[in-house]
Amino acid sequence: MSRFKPAGRTAAALRRCAGILLVVALAACSNEPAPQAPSAVVPDFELPTADGGTFRLADHRGQVLLLDFWATWCPPCRAAIPHLNELQRKYRDAGLVVVGMNLDQDPDELAQFMERTTFNYPVARVDEATRNLFGGVPSIPLAVLIDRKGRVRKKIMGFSTEIAEQTERRVVDLLAEPPPP
């Protein structure tokens, strides 16, 4: 019985294909996602907040927004809260507004969580229509960065120290952009 051995040109083609696949696989695993072009302006929306108020996107035009889609039952979401508090504290005066976009179904669970957790930013209860404005929420936590012109500039999924650093860099970059006329 003879073993199959690729001929010279076939072996070279297989090596090139394997090399291309390796490059594609490594790019897909990169921690730094491809840059996103600014989207169209996010339409205005209003949501009830956990403290009984209302969050209106229109009230924050000209500011940089970090909308954090999260739920109380999600460990990485809960781990992100101190980082979000710190971003809000550090960059509020520069024009950053952090908003917790809560996806919990049970308002009582959210209320109980809010009683034992410190937030220095508003927490809004999100509906399906608002989720759809951002193309759905495939995974949480999901941070959506909106520039001063009201355009989605970045979506960042997950939370880790590295993601926190990446998010802060993106926030600083957006805050450095001039406000709209």
N, CA and C of each residue as an Amber inpcrd file, in Angstrom:
protein
   543
   0.8320000  -1.1730000   0.0000000   0.0000000   0.0000000   0.0000000
   0.8840000   1.2450000   0.0000000   0.5360000   2.1940000  -0.8480000
   1.3600000   3.4020000  -0.8880000   0.6630000   4.5340000  -0.1500000
   1.4680000   5.3460000   0.4390000   0.9590000   6.5250000   1.1420000
   0.8450000   7.6770000   0.1670000  -0.1930000   8.5170000   0.3900000
  -0.3770000   9.6880000  -0.4430000   0.5820000  10.7770000   0.0090000
   1.3240000  11.2950000  -0.9190000   2.2450000  12.3830000  -0.6360000
   1.9690000  13.4930000  -1.6370000   1.5820000  14.6890000  -1.1440000
   1.2660000  15.7540000  -2.0840000   2.4660000  16.1130000  -2.9430000
   2.1800000  16.3780000  -4.2000000   3.2310000  16.7940000  -5.1250000
   3.7250000  18.1810000  -4.7220000   4.8040000  18.6260000  -5.2960000
   5.4370000  19.8860000  -4.9290000   4.4970000  21.0820000  -4.9180000
   3.7850000  21.2880000  -6.0370000   2.9020000  22.4590000  -6.1010000
   1.7110000  22.2950000  -5.1620000   1.1920000  21.0830000  -5.0210000
   0.0550000  20.8450000  -4.1320000   0.4670000  21.0820000  -2.6870000
   1.6370000  20.6110000  -2.2990000   2.1220000  20.8120000  -0.9290000
   2.3080000  22.3060000  -0.6440000   2.8530000  23.0320000  -1.5990000
   3.0530000  24.4710000  -1.4150000   1.7050000  25.1780000  -1.2770000
   0.7280000  24.7850000  -2.0710000  -0.6030000  25.3930000  -1.9870000
  -1.2500000  25.0890000  -0.6350000  -1.0690000  23.8630000  -0.1320000
  -1.6200000  23.4960000   1.1690000  -0.9690000  24.3090000   2.2790000
   0.3520000  24.5220000   2.1820000   1.0390000  25.3270000   3.1910000
   0.5440000  26.7740000   3.1570000   0.3530000  27.3290000   1.9440000
  -0.1690000  28.7010000   1.8420000  -1.5640000  28.8010000   2.4650000
  -2.4250000  27.8120000   2.1840000  -3.7800000  27.8120000   2.7530000
  -3.7210000  27.7230000   4.2740000  -2.8470000  26.8680000   4.7820000
  -2.7140000  26.7310000   6.2370000  -2.2190000  28.0420000   6.8380000
  -1.2840000  28.7170000   6.1730000  -0.7810000  29.9980000   6.6630000
  -1.8700000  31.0650000   6.6750000  -2.6660000  31.1020000   5.6100000
  -3.7670000  32.0780000   5.5460000  -4.7730000  31.7960000   6.6510000
  -5.1200000  30.5380000   6.8550000  -6.0630000  30.1730000   7.9170000
  -5.5200000  30.5600000   9.2890000  -4.2300000  30.3850000   9.5080000
  -3.6210000  30.7560000  10.7820000  -3.7190000  32.2640000  11.0090000
  -3.4160000  33.0570000   9.9860000  -3.4980000  34.5120000  10.1030000
  -4.9350000  34.9410000  10.3990000  -5.9110000  34.3550000   9.7010000
  -7.3210000  34.6890000   9.9250000  -7.7270000  34.3060000  11.3460000
  -7.3090000  33.1220000  11.7980000  -7.6640000  32.6700000  13.1500000
  -7.0500000  33.5840000  14.2080000  -5.8030000  33.9780000  14.0290000
  -5.1640000  34.8740000  14.9960000  -5.8400000  36.2440000  15.0000000
  -6.2290000  36.7400000  13.8460000  -6.9140000  38.0340000  13.7870000
  -8.2610000  37.9610000  14.4940000  -8.9540000  36.8380000  14.3510000
 -10.2590000  36.6730000  14.9940000 -10.1330000  36.6210000  16.5130000
  -8.9890000  36.1870000  17.0100000  -8.7740000  36.0800000  18.4480000
  -8.1490000  37.3360000  19.0430000  -7.9280000  38.3420000  18.2390000
  -7.2960000  39.5600000  18.7280000  -8.1520000  40.2400000  19.7730000
  -7.5180000  40.8270000  20.7740000  -8.2320000  41.5770000  21.8000000
  -8.6310000  42.9560000  21.3170000  -8.0540000  43.4250000  20.2520000
  -8.3520000  44.7590000  19.7440000  -9.1940000  44.5940000  18.4820000
 -10.5340000  44.7610000  18.6150000 -11.4030000  44.5730000  17.4650000
 -11.1350000  45.6190000  16.3890000 -11.6010000  45.2970000  15.1920000
 -11.4400000  46.2170000  14.0830000 -12.1850000  47.5150000  14.3880000
 -11.6500000  48.6410000  13.9410000 -12.3290000  49.9030000  14.2050000
 -13.7110000  49.9040000  13.5620000 -14.6580000  50.5890000  14.2040000
 -15.9960000  50.6850000  13.6610000 -16.2180000  52.0910000  13.1510000
 -16.8060000  52.1830000  11.9590000 -17.1480000  53.4890000  11.4250000
 -18.3340000  54.0260000  12.2150000 -18.4020000  55.3450000  12.3540000
 -19.5450000  55.9020000  13.0720000 -20.8450000  55.5190000  12.3790000
 -21.8620000  55.2220000  13.1550000 -23.1610000  54.8860000  12.6100000
 -23.9720000  56.1620000  12.4440000 -25.2010000  55.9880000  11.9920000
 -26.1250000  57.1180000  11.9290000 -26.4290000  57.5600000  13.3580000
 -26.9750000  58.7330000  13.4980000 -27.3420000  59.2510000  14.8120000
 -28.3990000  58.3350000  15.4320000 -28.1850000  57.9960000  16.6910000
 -29.1340000  57.1440000  17.4100000 -30.4190000  57.9510000  17.6260000
 -31.5680000  57.3810000  17.2660000 -32.8230000  58.1070000  17.4970000
 -33.0590000  58.3200000  18.9920000 -33.7520000  59.3920000  19.3050000
 -34.0770000  59.6720000  20.6970000 -34.9320000  58.5470000  21.2760000
 -34.7390000  58.3050000  22.5560000 -35.5910000  57.3550000  23.2720000
 -35.7060000  57.8120000  24.7140000 -36.7320000  57.3290000  25.3730000
 -36.9580000  57.6020000  26.7980000 -37.1530000  56.2750000  27.4980000
 -36.5540000  56.1500000  28.6730000 -36.6970000  54.9380000  29.4760000
 -36.9150000  55.3070000  30.9320000 -37.7140000  54.4950000  31.6410000
 -37.8540000  54.7270000  33.0840000 -36.5640000  54.3330000  33.7870000
 -36.2110000  55.0970000  34.8220000 -35.0130000  54.7650000  35.5950000
 -35.4040000  54.0400000  36.8740000 -34.4430000  53.3690000  37.4600000
 -34.6910000  52.5770000  38.6740000 -35.1280000  53.4470000  39.8450000
 -34.7530000  54.7340000  39.8160000 -35.1320000  55.6190000  40.9260000
 -36.4590000  56.3370000  40.6850000 -37.1870000  55.9270000  39.6310000
 -38.5040000  56.5030000  39.3670000 -38.4950000  57.6670000  38.3910000
 -37.3250000  58.0480000  37.9080000 -37.2210000  59.1510000  36.9520000
 -37.3170000  58.6480000  35.5160000 -36.8390000  59.4760000  34.6100000
 -36.8400000  59.1390000  33.1830000 -35.4900000  59.5130000  32.5970000
 -34.9140000  58.6120000  31.8130000 -33.6950000  58.9200000  31.0650000
 -34.1230000  59.2550000  29.6430000 -33.7090000  60.4260000  29.1510000
 -33.9990000  60.8650000  27.7860000 -32.6720000  61.0660000  27.0630000
 -32.4930000  60.3620000  25.9870000 -31.2580000  60.5000000  25.2170000
 -31.0880000  61.9480000  24.7470000 -32.1640000  62.5870000  24.3580000
 -32.0910000  63.9600000  23.8400000 -31.4810000  64.9300000  24.8510000
 -31.6360000  64.6390000  26.1330000 -31.0840000  65.5170000  27.1760000
 -29.5560000  65.4790000  27.2230000 -28.9470000  64.5410000  26.5050000
 -27.4960000  64.3410000  26.6120000 -26.7620000  64.5090000  25.2880000
 -27.4370000  65.1180000  24.3020000 -26.7420000  65.4020000  23.0370000
 -25.5740000  66.3360000  23.3390000 -24.4550000  66.1040000  22.6620000
 -23.2640000  66.9130000  22.8960000 -22.3460000  66.3190000  23.9490000
 -22.8030000  65.2730000  24.6170000 -21.9710000  64.5690000  25.5940000
 -21.5900000  63.1960000  25.0340000 -20.5840000  62.5880000  25.6150000
 -20.2030000  61.2220000  25.2710000 -20.9660000  60.2940000  26.2110000
 -21.6450000  59.3120000  25.6490000 -22.4030000  58.3660000  26.4660000
 -21.7800000  56.9840000  26.4190000 -21.7840000  56.3440000  27.5690000
 -21.4130000  54.9380000  27.6680000 -22.6700000  54.2380000  28.1860000
 -23.3500000  53.5210000  27.3050000 -24.5360000  52.7680000  27.6870000
 -24.0900000  51.3450000  27.9890000 -24.2880000  50.9280000  29.2320000
 -23.8440000  49.6080000  29.6730000 -25.0530000  48.6890000  29.8130000
 -25.2310000  47.7760000  28.8420000 -26.3130000  46.7920000  28.9030000
 -25.8850000  45.6820000  29.8470000 -26.7030000  45.4110000  30.8660000
 -26.3090000  44.4840000  31.9260000 -27.5460000  43.8900000  32.6020000
 -27.3160000  42.9230000  33.4820000 -28.3740000  42.3160000  34.3040000
 -27.7890000  41.9520000  35.6630000 -28.6510000  41.9120000  36.6710000
 -28.1910000  41.6260000  38.0350000 -27.6510000  40.2150000  38.1810000
 -28.1210000  39.2800000  37.3560000 -27.7250000  37.8740000  37.4680000
 -26.4130000  37.5610000  36.7380000 -25.8180000  38.5590000  36.1150000
 -24.6290000  38.3760000  35.2740000 -23.3610000  38.7500000  36.0510000
 -22.5030000  37.7690000  36.4390000 -21.2960000  38.0880000  37.2180000
 -20.3600000  39.1110000  36.5630000 -20.0470000  39.0070000  35.2570000
 -19.1670000  40.0400000  34.6830000 -19.8120000  41.4260000  34.6860000
 -21.1360000  41.4580000  34.5590000 -21.8450000  42.7470000  34.6060000
 -21.6710000  43.3910000  35.9770000 -21.8400000  42.5800000  37.0050000
 -21.6870000  43.1030000  38.3750000 -20.2400000  43.5360000  38.6190000
 -19.2980000  42.7940000  38.0710000 -17.8820000  43.1380000  38.2450000
 -17.5350000  44.4630000  37.5660000 -18.2730000  44.8400000  36.5320000
 -17.9910000  46.0730000  35.7920000 -18.4710000  47.3260000  36.5250000
 -19.4010000  47.2000000  37.4510000 -20.0110000  48.3720000  38.0910000
 -18.9830000  49.2880000  38.7690000 -18.0430000  48.7710000  39.5700000
 -17.0490000  49.6930000  40.1650000 -16.2350000  50.4500000  39.1070000
 -15.8990000  49.7880000  38.0140000 -15.1550000  50.4400000  36.9300000
 -16.0070000  51.5500000  36.3060000 -17.2920000  51.2820000  36.0860000
 -18.1750000  52.2860000  35.5030000 -18.3660000  53.4700000  36.4470000
 -18.4810000  53.1790000  37.7450000 -18.5390000  54.2640000  38.7410000
 -17.2870000  55.1350000  38.6480000 -16.1420000  54.4980000  38.5180000
 -14.8710000  55.2310000  38.4430000 -14.7990000  56.0670000  37.1620000
 -15.2170000  55.5100000  36.0210000 -15.2240000  56.2820000  34.7750000
 -16.1300000  57.5030000  34.9100000 -17.3080000  57.3040000  35.4820000
 -18.2520000  58.4210000  35.6480000 -17.6520000  59.5010000  36.5530000
 -17.0360000  59.0720000  37.6510000 -16.4180000  60.0240000  38.5740000
 -15.2890000  60.7930000  37.8940000 -14.4520000  60.0740000  37.1870000
 -13.2380000  60.6390000  36.6070000 -13.5180000  61.5670000  35.4130000
 -14.5310000  61.2390000  34.6030000 -14.7310000  61.9610000  33.3490000
 -16.0600000  62.7130000  33.2500000 -16.8430000  62.7330000  34.3030000
 -18.1350000  63.4370000  34.2780000 -17.9560000  64.8970000  33.8480000
 -17.0110000  65.5900000  34.4600000 -16.8230000  67.0100000  34.1600000
 -16.3160000  67.2550000  32.7350000 -15.7410000  66.2310000  32.1170000
 -15.2780000  66.3530000  30.7340000 -16.4000000  66.0620000  29.7390000
 -17.5550000  65.5840000  30.2420000 -18.6910000  65.3580000  29.3430000
 -19.1280000  63.9200000  29.1920000 -18.6510000  63.0120000  30.0370000
 -19.0720000  61.6110000  29.9600000 -20.3440000  61.3960000  30.7800000
 -21.2680000  60.6250000  30.2250000 -22.4550000  60.1790000  30.9400000
 -22.5180000  58.6620000  30.8080000 -22.3960000  57.9740000  31.9430000
 -22.5590000  56.5220000  31.9740000 -24.0180000  56.2450000  32.3140000
 -24.6130000  55.2870000  31.6220000 -25.9930000  54.8960000  31.9010000
 -26.0510000  53.3780000  31.9490000 -26.5230000  52.8450000  33.0700000
 -26.7560000  51.4130000  33.1790000 -28.0390000  51.0720000  32.4550000
 -27.9700000  50.1780000  31.4950000 -29.1320000  49.7870000  30.6880000
 -29.5500000  48.3820000  31.1370000 -30.3950000  48.3360000  32.1570000
 -30.7120000  47.0700000  32.8120000 -31.7080000  46.2330000  32.0140000
 -31.3990000  44.9430000  31.8930000 -32.2140000  44.0030000  31.1180000
 -33.0170000  43.0390000  31.9900000 -32.9890000  43.2030000  33.3190000
 -33.7350000  42.2930000  34.1940000 -35.2250000  42.3490000  33.8830000
 -35.8610000  41.1810000  33.9470000 -37.3090000  41.0890000  33.7230000
 -38.0920000  41.5100000  34.9630000 -37.5390000  41.2480000  36.1220000
 -38.2410000  41.4870000  37.3830000 -37.7660000  42.8020000  38.0130000
 -38.6360000  43.8250000  38.0550000 -38.2090000  45.1020000  38.6370000
 -37.8600000  44.9920000  40.1200000 -38.4370000  44.0300000  40.8230000
 -38.1150000  43.8580000  42.2450000 -36.6710000  43.3880000  42.4330000
 -36.2110000  42.5050000  41.5430000 -34.8140000  42.0560000  41.6300000
 -33.8680000  43.2390000  41.4500000 -34.1840000  44.0890000  40.4760000
 -33.3500000  45.2660000  40.2510000 -33.3800000  46.1790000  41.4700000
 -34.5560000  46.4120000  42.0330000 -34.6860000  47.2920000  43.2050000
 -33.8640000  46.7640000  44.3800000 -33.9250000  45.4610000  44.6120000
 -33.1480000  44.8660000  45.7120000 -31.6530000  45.0170000  45.4570000
 -31.2370000  44.7920000  44.2180000 -29.8260000  44.9220000  43.8570000
 -29.3590000  46.3680000  44.0440000 -30.1950000  47.3110000  43.6410000
 -29.8440000  48.7320000  43.7540000 -29.7000000  49.1580000  45.2150000
 -30.4470000  48.5370000  46.1070000 -30.3570000  48.8720000  47.5310000
 -29.0040000  48.5100000  48.1290000 -28.3660000  47.4770000  47.6070000
 -27.1080000  47.0230000  48.1960000 -25.8790000  47.3070000  47.3220000
 -26.0770000  48.0660000  46.2460000 -24.9770000  48.3570000  45.3280000
 -24.9210000  49.8680000  45.0790000 -23.7090000  50.4160000  45.0440000
 -23.5380000  51.8470000  44.8190000 -23.4040000  52.1450000  43.3300000
 -24.2190000  53.0890000  42.8760000 -24.1560000  53.5870000  41.4950000
 -24.0580000  55.1060000  41.5670000 -23.1600000  55.6960000  40.7980000
 -23.1090000  57.1540000  40.7020000 -23.5750000  57.5990000  39.3180000
 -24.3070000  56.7380000  38.6530000 -24.8640000  57.0140000  37.3340000
 -26.2790000  56.4460000  37.2820000 -27.1130000  56.9550000  36.3560000
 -28.4850000  56.4680000  36.2760000 -28.5490000  55.0290000  35.7540000
 -29.5640000  54.3190000  36.2130000 -29.8270000  52.9640000  35.7270000
 -31.2360000  52.9730000  35.1390000 -31.3200000  52.6530000  33.8580000
 -32.6030000  52.6490000  33.1470000 -33.0550000  51.2230000  32.8910000
 -34.3650000  51.0320000  32.9000000 -34.9480000  49.7250000  32.5610000
 -35.1900000  49.7100000  31.0550000 -34.5600000  48.7640000  30.3730000
 -34.5590000  48.7310000  28.9160000 -35.7030000  47.8720000  28.3760000
 -36.3120000  48.3780000  27.3110000 -37.3600000  47.6130000  26.6300000
 -36.8130000  47.0550000  25.3130000 -37.6040000  46.2070000  24.6880000
 -37.1960000  45.5460000  23.4380000 -36.9040000  46.5630000  22.3330000
 -37.7290000  47.5810000  22.2140000 -37.5340000  48.5760000  21.1490000
 -36.1790000  49.2620000  21.2860000 -35.7900000  49.5780000  22.5160000
 -34.4940000  50.2390000  22.7300000 -33.3480000  49.2780000  22.4250000
 -33.4810000  48.0240000  22.8350000 -32.4390000  47.0410000  22.4810000
 -32.2650000  46.9900000  20.9710000 -33.3730000  47.0110000  20.2500000
 -33.3200000  46.9110000  18.7910000 -32.6840000  48.1400000  18.1330000
 -32.7520000  49.3070000  18.7930000 -32.0800000  50.4910000  18.2490000
 -30.5840000  50.2550000  18.0820000 -30.0440000  49.3680000  18.9100000
 -28.6030000  49.0900000  18.8980000 -28.2830000  47.7470000  18.2400000
 -29.2170000  47.2420000  17.4400000 -28.9920000  45.9870000  16.7340000
 -29.1650000  44.7700000  17.6200000 -29.9040000  44.9200000  18.7090000
 -30.0630000  43.8160000  19.6490000 -28.8930000  43.7890000  20.6140000
 -29.0150000  42.9300000  21.5880000 -27.9520000  42.7770000  22.5880000
 -27.6110000  41.2870000  22.6190000 -26.6160000  40.8820000  21.8250000
 -26.3030000  39.4630000  21.7000000 -25.6660000  38.8490000  22.9420000
 -25.0350000  39.6860000  23.7600000 -24.3010000  39.1880000  24.9170000
 -24.1490000  40.3430000  25.8970000 -24.0590000  40.0080000  27.1820000
 -23.8380000  41.0510000  28.1880000 -22.6520000  40.6760000  29.0600000
 -21.9880000  41.6650000  29.6360000 -22.2200000  43.0810000  29.4480000
 -21.8320000  43.5450000  28.0510000 -22.5320000  44.5820000  27.6060000
 -22.2550000  45.2080000  26.3190000 -22.2070000  46.7110000  26.5480000
 -21.0560000  47.3070000  26.3070000 -20.8980000  48.7570000  26.4150000
 -21.0240000  49.3570000  25.0190000 -21.9130000  50.3270000  24.8880000
 -22.0990000  51.0340000  23.6240000 -21.6270000  52.4640000  23.8450000
 -20.6270000  52.8770000  23.0830000 -20.0790000  54.2260000  23.1880000
 -20.6840000  55.1010000  22.0990000 -21.2720000  56.2130000  22.5360000
 -21.9300000  57.1480000  21.6260000 -21.1670000  58.4670000  21.6960000
 -20.7980000  58.9990000  20.5320000 -20.0080000  60.2310000  20.5090000
 -20.8810000  61.4650000  20.7280000 -20.2470000  62.6300000  20.7560000
 -20.9440000  63.8830000  21.0380000 -21.9800000  64.2400000  19.9640000
 -21.8400000  63.6350000  18.7770000 -22.7960000  63.8900000  17.6980000
 -23.9710000  62.9050000  17.7420000 -23.9440000  61.9800000  18.7160000
 -25.0520000  61.0360000  18.8620000 -24.9200000  59.7730000  18.0410000
 -23.7040000  59.4630000  17.5810000 -23.4720000  58.2730000  16.7510000
 -22.8090000  57.1720000  17.5730000 -23.2210000  55.9300000  17.3350000
 -22.5500000  54.7900000  17.9660000 -21.1680000  54.6850000  17.3540000
 -20.1450000  54.7290000  18.2170000 -18.7700000  54.6550000  17.7330000
 -18.1040000  53.3430000  18.0610000 -18.5930000  52.6500000  19.0910000
 -17.9490000  51.3970000  19.4760000 -18.9110000  50.5790000  20.3100000
 -18.8740000  49.2710000  20.1130000 -19.5700000  48.3200000  20.9720000
 -18.5040000  47.3860000  21.5330000 -18.4990000  47.2450000  22.8510000
 -17.4830000  46.4170000  23.5050000 -18.1930000  45.3690000  24.3420000
 -17.9750000  44.0990000  24.0120000 -18.6240000  43.0030000  24.7440000
 -17.7110000  42.4420000  25.8080000 -18.3250000  42.0920000  26.9470000
 -17.6020000  41.4230000  28.0140000 -16.9990000  42.4070000  29.0020000
 -16.3490000  41.8490000  30.0140000 -15.6370000  42.6830000  30.9700000
 -14.4590000  41.9170000  31.5430000 -13.3230000  42.5890000  31.5720000
 -12.0860000  42.1080000  32.1830000 -11.2340000  43.3480000  32.4180000
 -10.1170000  43.1820000  33.0650000  -9.2090000  44.3090000  33.2750000
  -8.7810000  44.8960000  31.9400000  -8.4720000  44.0260000  30.9980000
  -8.0360000  44.4820000  29.6810000  -9.1510000  45.2390000  28.9610000
 -10.3710000  44.7320000  29.0360000 -11.5110000  45.3970000  28.4060000
 -11.7760000  46.7360000  29.0890000 -11.6320000  46.7860000  30.4040000
 -11.8140000  48.0490000  31.1390000 -10.8170000  49.0960000  30.6430000
  -9.5620000  48.7020000  30.4550000  -8.5400000  49.6320000  29.9650000
  -8.8600000  50.0920000  28.5450000  -9.2940000  49.1490000  27.6980000
  -9.6650000  49.4840000  26.3220000 -10.8410000  50.4620000  26.3210000
 -11.8280000  50.2130000  27.1700000 -13.0010000  51.0870000  27.2390000
 -12.5970000  52.4960000  27.6630000 -11.7410000  52.5940000  28.6680000
 -11.3080000  53.9180000  29.1210000 -10.5520000  54.6530000  28.0160000
  -9.7000000  53.9430000  27.2840000  -8.9770000  54.5920000  26.1690000
  -9.9590000  55.1380000  25.1370000 -10.9870000  54.3480000  24.8260000
 -11.9980000  54.7820000  23.8360000 -12.7730000  55.9950000  24.3540000
 -13.1280000  55.9840000  25.6270000 -13.8440000  57.1190000  26.2300000
 -12.9800000  58.3760000  26.1260000 -11.7190000  58.2850000  26.4970000
 -10.8050000  59.4340000  26.4450000 -10.6940000  59.9560000  25.0080000
 -10.5840000  59.0450000  24.0430000 -10.5120000  59.4640000  22.6350000
 -11.7670000  60.2290000  22.2220000 -12.9410000  59.7220000  22.6050000
 -14.1910000  60.3900000  22.2340000 -14.3310000  61.7400000  22.9270000
 -13.9030000  61.8230000  24.1890000 -13.9770000  63.0920000  24.9060000
 -13.0470000  64.1440000  24.2950000 -11.9750000  63.6970000  23.6540000
 -11.0170000  64.6210000  23.0400000 -11.5410000  65.2130000  21.7310000
 -12.5690000  64.5980000  21.1560000 -13.1320000  65.1270000  19.9110000
 -13.9050000  66.4110000  20.2130000 -13.8680000  67.3460000  19.2720000
 -14.5820000  68.6140000  19.5230000 -16.0920000  68.3860000  19.5590000
 -16.7720000  69.1680000  20.3900000 -18.2200000  69.0640000  20.4210000
 -18.8280000  69.5600000  19.1060000 -20.0270000  69.1080000  18.7870000
 -20.6450000  69.5800000  17.5450000 -20.9720000  71.0720000  17.6310000
 -21.0160000  71.7300000  16.4880000 -21.3050000  73.1850000  16.4880000
 -22.7190000  73.4740000  16.9790000
